[in-house]
mmCIF file of C-alpha atoms and ligand atoms in Angstrom:
data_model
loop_
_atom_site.group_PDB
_atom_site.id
_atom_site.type_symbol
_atom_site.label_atom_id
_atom_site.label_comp_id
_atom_site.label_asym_id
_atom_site.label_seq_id
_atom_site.Cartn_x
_atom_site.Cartn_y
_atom_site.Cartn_z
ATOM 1 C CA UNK A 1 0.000 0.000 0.000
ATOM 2 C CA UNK A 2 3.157 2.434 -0.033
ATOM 3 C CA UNK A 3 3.656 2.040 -3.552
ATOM 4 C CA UNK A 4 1.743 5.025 -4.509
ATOM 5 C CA UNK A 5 3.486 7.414 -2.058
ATOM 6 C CA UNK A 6 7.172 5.595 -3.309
ATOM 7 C CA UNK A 7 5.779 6.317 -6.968
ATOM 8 C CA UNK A 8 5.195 10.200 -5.990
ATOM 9 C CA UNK A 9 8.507 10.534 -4.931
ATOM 10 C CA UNK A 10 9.867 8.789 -7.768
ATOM 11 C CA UNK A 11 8.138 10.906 -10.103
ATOM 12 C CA UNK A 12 8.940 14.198 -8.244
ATOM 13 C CA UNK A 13 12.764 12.874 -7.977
ATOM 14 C CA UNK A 14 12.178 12.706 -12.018
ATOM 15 C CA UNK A 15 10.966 16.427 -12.514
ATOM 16 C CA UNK A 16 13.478 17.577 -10.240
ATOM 17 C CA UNK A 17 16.356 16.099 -12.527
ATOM 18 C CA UNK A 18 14.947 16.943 -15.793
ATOM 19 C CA UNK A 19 14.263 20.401 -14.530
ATOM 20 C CA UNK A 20 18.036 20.962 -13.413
ATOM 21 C CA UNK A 21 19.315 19.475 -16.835
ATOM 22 C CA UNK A 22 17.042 22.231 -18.722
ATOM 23 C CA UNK A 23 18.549 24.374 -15.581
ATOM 24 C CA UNK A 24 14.951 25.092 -14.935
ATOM 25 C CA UNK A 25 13.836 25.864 -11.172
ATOM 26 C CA UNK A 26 11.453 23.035 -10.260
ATOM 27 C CA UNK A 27 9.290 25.478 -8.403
ATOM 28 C CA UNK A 28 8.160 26.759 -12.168
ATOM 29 C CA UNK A 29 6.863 23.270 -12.722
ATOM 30 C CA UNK A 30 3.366 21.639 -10.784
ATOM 31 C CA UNK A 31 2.321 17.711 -10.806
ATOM 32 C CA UNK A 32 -1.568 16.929 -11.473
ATOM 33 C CA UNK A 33 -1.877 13.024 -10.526
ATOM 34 C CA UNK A 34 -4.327 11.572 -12.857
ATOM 35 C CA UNK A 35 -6.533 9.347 -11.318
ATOM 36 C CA UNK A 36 -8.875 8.248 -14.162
ATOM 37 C CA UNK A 37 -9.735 4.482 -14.018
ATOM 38 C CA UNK A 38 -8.343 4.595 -10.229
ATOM 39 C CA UNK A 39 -10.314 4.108 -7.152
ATOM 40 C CA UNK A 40 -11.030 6.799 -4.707
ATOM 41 C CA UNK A 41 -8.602 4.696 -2.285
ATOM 42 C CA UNK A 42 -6.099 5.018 -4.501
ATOM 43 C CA UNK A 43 -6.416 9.362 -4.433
ATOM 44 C CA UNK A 44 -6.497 8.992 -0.418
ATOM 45 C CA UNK A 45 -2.596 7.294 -0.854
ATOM 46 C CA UNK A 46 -1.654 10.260 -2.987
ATOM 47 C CA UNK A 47 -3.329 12.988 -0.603
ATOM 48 C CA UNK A 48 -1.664 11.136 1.873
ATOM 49 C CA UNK A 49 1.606 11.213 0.612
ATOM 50 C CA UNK A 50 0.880 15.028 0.233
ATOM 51 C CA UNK A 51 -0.219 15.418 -3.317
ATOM 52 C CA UNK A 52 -2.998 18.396 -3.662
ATOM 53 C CA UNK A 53 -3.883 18.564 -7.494
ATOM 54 C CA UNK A 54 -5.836 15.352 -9.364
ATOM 55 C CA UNK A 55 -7.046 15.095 -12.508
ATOM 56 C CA UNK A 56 -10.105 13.135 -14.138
ATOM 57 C CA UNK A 57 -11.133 12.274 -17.926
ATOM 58 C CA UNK A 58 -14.843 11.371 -16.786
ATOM 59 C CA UNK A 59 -17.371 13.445 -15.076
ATOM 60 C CA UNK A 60 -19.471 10.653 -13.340
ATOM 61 C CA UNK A 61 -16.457 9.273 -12.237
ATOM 62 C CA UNK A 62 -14.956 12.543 -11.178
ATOM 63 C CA UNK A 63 -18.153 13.345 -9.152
ATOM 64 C CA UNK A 64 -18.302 10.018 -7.259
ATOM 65 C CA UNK A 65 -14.563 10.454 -6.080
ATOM 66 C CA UNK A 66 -15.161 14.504 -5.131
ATOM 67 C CA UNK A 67 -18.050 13.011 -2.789
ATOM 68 C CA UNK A 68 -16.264 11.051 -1.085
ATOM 69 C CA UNK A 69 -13.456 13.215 -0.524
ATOM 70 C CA UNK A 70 -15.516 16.024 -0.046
ATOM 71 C CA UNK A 71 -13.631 17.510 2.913
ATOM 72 C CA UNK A 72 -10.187 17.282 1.501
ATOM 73 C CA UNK A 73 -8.445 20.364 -0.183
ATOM 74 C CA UNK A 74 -7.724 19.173 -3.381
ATOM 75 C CA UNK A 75 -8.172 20.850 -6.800
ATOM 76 C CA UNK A 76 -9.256 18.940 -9.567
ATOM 77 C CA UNK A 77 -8.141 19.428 -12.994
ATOM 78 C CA UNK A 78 -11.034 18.092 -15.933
ATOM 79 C CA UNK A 79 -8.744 17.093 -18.267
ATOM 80 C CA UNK A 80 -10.835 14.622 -20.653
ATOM 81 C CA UNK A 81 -12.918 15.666 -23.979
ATOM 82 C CA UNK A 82 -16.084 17.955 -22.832
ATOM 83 C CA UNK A 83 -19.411 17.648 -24.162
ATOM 84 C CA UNK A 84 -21.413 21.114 -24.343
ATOM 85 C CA UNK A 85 -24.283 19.140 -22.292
ATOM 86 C CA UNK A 86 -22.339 18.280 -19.247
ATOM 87 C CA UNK A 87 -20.124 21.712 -18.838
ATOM 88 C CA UNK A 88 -22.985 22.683 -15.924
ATOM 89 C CA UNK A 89 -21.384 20.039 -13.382
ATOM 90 C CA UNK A 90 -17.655 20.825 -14.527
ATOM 91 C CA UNK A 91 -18.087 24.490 -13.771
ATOM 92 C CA UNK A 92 -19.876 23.853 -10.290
ATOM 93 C CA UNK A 93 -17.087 21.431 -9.475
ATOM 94 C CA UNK A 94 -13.484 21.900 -10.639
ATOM 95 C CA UNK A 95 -10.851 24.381 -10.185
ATOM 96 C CA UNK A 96 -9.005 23.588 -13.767
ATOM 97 C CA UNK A 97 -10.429 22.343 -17.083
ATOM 98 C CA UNK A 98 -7.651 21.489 -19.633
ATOM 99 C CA UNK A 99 -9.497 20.538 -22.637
ATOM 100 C CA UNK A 100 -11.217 23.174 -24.145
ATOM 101 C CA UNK A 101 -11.563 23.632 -27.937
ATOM 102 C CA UNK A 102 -14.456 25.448 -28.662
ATOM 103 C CA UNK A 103 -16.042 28.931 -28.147
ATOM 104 C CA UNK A 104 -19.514 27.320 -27.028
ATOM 105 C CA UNK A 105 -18.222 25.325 -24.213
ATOM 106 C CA UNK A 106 -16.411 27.929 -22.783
ATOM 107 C CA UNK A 107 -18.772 30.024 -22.878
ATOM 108 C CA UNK A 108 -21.336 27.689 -21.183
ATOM 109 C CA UNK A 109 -18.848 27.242 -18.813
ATOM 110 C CA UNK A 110 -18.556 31.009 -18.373
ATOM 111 C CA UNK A 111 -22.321 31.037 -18.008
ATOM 112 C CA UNK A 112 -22.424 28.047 -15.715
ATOM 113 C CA UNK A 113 -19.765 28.790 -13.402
ATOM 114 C CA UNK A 114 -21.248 29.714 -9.916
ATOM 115 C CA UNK A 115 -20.544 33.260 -8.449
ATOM 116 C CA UNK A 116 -19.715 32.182 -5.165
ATOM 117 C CA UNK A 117 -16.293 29.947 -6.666
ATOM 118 C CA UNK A 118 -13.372 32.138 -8.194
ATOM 119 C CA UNK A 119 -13.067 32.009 -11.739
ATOM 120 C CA UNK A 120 -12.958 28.631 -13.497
ATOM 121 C CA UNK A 121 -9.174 28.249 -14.914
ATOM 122 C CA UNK A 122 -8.972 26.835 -18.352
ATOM 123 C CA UNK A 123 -6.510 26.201 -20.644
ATOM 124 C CA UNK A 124 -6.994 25.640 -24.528
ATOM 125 C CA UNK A 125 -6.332 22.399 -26.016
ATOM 126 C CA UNK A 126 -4.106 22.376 -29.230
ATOM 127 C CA UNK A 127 -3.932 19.553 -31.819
ATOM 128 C CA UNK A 128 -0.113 19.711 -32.355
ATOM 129 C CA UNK A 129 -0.129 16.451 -33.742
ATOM 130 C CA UNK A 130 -1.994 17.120 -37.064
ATOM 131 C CA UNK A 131 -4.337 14.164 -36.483
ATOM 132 C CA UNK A 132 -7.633 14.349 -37.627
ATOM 133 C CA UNK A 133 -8.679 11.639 -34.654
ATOM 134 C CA UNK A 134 -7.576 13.788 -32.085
ATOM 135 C CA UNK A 135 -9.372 16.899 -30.124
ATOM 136 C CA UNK A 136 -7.903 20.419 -29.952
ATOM 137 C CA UNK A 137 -8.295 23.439 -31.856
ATOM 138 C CA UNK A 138 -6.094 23.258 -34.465
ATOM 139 C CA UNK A 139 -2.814 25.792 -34.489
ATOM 140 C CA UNK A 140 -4.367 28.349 -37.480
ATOM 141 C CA UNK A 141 -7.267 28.374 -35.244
ATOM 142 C CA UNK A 142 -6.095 29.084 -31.816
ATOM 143 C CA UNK A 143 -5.457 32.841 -31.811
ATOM 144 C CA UNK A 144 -9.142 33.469 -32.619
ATOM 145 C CA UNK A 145 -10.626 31.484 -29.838
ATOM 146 C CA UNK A 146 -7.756 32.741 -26.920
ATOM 147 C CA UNK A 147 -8.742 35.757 -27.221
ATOM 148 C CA UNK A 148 -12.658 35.211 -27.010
ATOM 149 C CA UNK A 149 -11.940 33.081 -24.093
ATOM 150 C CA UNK A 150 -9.683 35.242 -22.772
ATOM 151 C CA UNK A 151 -13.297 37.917 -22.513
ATOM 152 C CA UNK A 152 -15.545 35.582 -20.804
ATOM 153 C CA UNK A 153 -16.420 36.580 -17.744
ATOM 154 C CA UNK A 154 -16.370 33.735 -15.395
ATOM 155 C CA UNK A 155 -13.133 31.971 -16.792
ATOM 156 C CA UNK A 156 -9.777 33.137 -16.085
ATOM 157 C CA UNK A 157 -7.866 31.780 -19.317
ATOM 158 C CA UNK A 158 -4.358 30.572 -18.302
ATOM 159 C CA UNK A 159 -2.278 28.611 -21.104
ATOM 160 C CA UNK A 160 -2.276 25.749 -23.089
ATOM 161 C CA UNK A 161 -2.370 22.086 -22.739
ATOM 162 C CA UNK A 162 -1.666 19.295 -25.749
ATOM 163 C CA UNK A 163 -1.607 15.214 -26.119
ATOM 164 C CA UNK A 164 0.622 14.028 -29.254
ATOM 165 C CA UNK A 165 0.189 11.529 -30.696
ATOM 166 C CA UNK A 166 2.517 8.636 -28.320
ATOM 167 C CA UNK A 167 5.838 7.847 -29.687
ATOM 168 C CA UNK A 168 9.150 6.651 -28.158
ATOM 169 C CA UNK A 169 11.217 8.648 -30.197
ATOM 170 C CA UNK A 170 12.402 11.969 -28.117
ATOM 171 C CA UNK A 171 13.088 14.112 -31.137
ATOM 172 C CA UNK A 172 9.504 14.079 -32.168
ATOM 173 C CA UNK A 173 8.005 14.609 -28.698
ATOM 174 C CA UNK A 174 10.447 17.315 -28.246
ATOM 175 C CA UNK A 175 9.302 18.773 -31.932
ATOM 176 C CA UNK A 176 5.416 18.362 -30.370
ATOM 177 C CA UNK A 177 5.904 19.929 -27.528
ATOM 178 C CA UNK A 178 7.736 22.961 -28.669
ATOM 179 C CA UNK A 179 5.253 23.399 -31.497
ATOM 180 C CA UNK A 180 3.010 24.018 -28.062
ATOM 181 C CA UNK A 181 5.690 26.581 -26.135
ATOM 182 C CA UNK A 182 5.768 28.275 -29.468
ATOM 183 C CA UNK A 183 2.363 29.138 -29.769
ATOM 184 C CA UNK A 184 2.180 29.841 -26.244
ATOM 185 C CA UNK A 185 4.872 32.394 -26.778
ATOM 186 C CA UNK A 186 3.195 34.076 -29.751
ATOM 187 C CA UNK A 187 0.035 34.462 -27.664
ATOM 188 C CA UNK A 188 1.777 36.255 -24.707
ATOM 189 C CA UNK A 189 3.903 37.938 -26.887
ATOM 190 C CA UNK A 190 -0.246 39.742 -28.482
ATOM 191 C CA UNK A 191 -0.803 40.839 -24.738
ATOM 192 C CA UNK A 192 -2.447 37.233 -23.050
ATOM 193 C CA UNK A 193 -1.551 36.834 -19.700
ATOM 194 C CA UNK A 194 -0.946 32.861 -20.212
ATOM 195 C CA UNK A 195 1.292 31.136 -17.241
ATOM 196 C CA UNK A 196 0.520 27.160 -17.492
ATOM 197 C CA UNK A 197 1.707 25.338 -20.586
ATOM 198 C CA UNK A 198 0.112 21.765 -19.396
ATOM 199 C CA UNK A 199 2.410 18.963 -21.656
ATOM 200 C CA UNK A 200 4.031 15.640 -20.330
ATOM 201 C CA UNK A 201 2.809 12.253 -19.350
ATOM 202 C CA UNK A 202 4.285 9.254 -17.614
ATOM 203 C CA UNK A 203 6.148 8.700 -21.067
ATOM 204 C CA UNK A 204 7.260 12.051 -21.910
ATOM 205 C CA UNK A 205 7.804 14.005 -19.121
ATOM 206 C CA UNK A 206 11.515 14.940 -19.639
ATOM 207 C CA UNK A 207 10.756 15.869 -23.313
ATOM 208 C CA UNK A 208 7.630 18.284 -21.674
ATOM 209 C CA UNK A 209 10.071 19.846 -18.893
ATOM 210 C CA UNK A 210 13.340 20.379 -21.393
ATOM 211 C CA UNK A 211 10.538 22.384 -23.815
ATOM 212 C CA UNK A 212 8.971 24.556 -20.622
ATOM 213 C CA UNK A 213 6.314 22.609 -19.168
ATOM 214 C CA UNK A 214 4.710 24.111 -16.309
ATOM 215 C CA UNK A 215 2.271 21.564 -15.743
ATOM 216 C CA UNK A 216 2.625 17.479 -16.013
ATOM 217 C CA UNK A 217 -0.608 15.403 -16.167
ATOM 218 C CA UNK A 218 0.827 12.089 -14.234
ATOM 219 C CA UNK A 219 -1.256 9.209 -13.886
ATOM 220 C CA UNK A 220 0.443 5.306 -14.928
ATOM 221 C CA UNK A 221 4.109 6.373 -13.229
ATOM 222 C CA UNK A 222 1.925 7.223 -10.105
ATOM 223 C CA UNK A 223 -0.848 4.376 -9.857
ATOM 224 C CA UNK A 224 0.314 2.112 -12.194
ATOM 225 C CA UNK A 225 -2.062 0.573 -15.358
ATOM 226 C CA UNK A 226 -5.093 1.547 -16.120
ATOM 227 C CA UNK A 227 -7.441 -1.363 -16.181
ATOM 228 C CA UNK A 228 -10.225 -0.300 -18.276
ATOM 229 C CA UNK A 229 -9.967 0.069 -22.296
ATOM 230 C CA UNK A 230 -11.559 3.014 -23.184
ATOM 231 C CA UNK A 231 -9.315 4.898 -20.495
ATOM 232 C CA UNK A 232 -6.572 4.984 -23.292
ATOM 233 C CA UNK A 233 -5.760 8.201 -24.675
HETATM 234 C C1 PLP B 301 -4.733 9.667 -19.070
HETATM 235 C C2 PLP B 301 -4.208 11.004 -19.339
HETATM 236 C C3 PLP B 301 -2.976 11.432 -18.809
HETATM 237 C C4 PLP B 301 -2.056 10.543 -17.988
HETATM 238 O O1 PLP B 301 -1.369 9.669 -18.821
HETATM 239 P P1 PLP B 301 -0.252 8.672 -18.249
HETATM 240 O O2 PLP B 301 0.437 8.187 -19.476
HETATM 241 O O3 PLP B 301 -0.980 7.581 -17.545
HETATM 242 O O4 PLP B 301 0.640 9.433 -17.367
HETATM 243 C C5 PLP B 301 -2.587 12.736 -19.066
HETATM 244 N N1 PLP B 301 -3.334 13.572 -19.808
HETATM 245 C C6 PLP B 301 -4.510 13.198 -20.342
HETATM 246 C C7 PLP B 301 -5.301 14.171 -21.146
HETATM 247 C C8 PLP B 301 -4.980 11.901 -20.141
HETATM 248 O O5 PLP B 301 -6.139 11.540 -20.696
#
């Protein structure tokens, strides 16, 4: 039952050495555990073992975990594909939703987002990857819809986040990933106050942190395998 703390610390001992060989300050640089296809047990080990951020692909599942956990401080991070008809729950329940691609969630999250709760922080997600499979806003598109988002009321836009396409090779993740930083850049650089670039996985991470990822999304070095199909990316 202490493998999931030993795995934290493995995975933090891993940022901390790819951040000093991109002599990067590991403070720049936060961990979100994804706990998709986990149990609720399994988020208690992490909280334990002091992590504070947790992120979910699946809003029933998300929602079962948040009540049981109800009293602990965590922030959760949405961080799966959102469908316009279930945004009311996501902005009445997370801190963070990474996955936005469109105008008309974001602004039903706007909409949706309860007055009492600060502002909803979101983060556009960018098909770097070229497939036509996978969700994003695609790079020609992006400017447009940052700065619409960046308007809505209720959301506080703050950066970027991207999946490639999985591949072993270290040149091409690196080439994904600073495809991402790149754009990020070029949107700062027309006046967006953007400070997360979410990139990096259990397979990538080094590649994310060497191209100025502020944000990993960690979930199979920290719990181990998925069990469930469909909880592939
Ligand atoms: C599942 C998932 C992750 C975690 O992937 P691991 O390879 O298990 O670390 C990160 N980001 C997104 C969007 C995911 O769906």
């Amino acid at each position: 039952m202490a493998t999931i703390g030993a795995n934290l610390q493995a995975v933090r001992e891993r940022i901390a050495r790819a951040a000093t060989l991109a002599g990067r300050d590991t403070g720049t640089i936060s961990l979100v555990a994804v706990s998709k296809a986990h149990p609720v047990g399994a988020v208690e080990e992490a909280y334990a073992a002091g992590q504070r951020a947790f992120g979910e692909n699946y809003l029933q599942e998300a929602l079962d975990k948040m009540r049981h956990l109800a009293t602990a401080e965590i922030a959760w991070h949405m961080i799966g594909p959102l469908q316009s008809n279930k945004t009311r729950a996501v902005a009445e329940n997370f801190s963070w939703v990474h996955s936005i691609a469109r105008e008309k969630v974001a602004r039903r999250l706007s909409e949706q987002r309860p007055a009492g709760l600060a502002s909803l922080n979101v983060l556009l997600q960018v098909n770097v990857s070229g497939e036509t499979s996978k969700s994003g806003v695609a790079p020609g598109e992006l400017a447009a819809l940052a700065h619409r988002v960046a308007r809505l009321p209720r959301l506080r836009l703050r950066g970027l986040m991207a999946v490639p396409e999985p591949t072993a090779d270290r040149g091409l993740q690196r080439t994904r990933f600073r495809a991402l930083r790149e754009l990020f850049d070029g949107l700062r650089a027309e006046g967006l106050e953007l400070d997360t670039l979410s990139m990096g996985m259990s397979d990538d991470m080094e590649s994310a942190i060497a191209e100025g990822a502020t944000l990993l999304r960690i979930g199979t070095a920290i719990f181990g395998t998925r069990q469930r199909r469909e909880d592939a990316v």
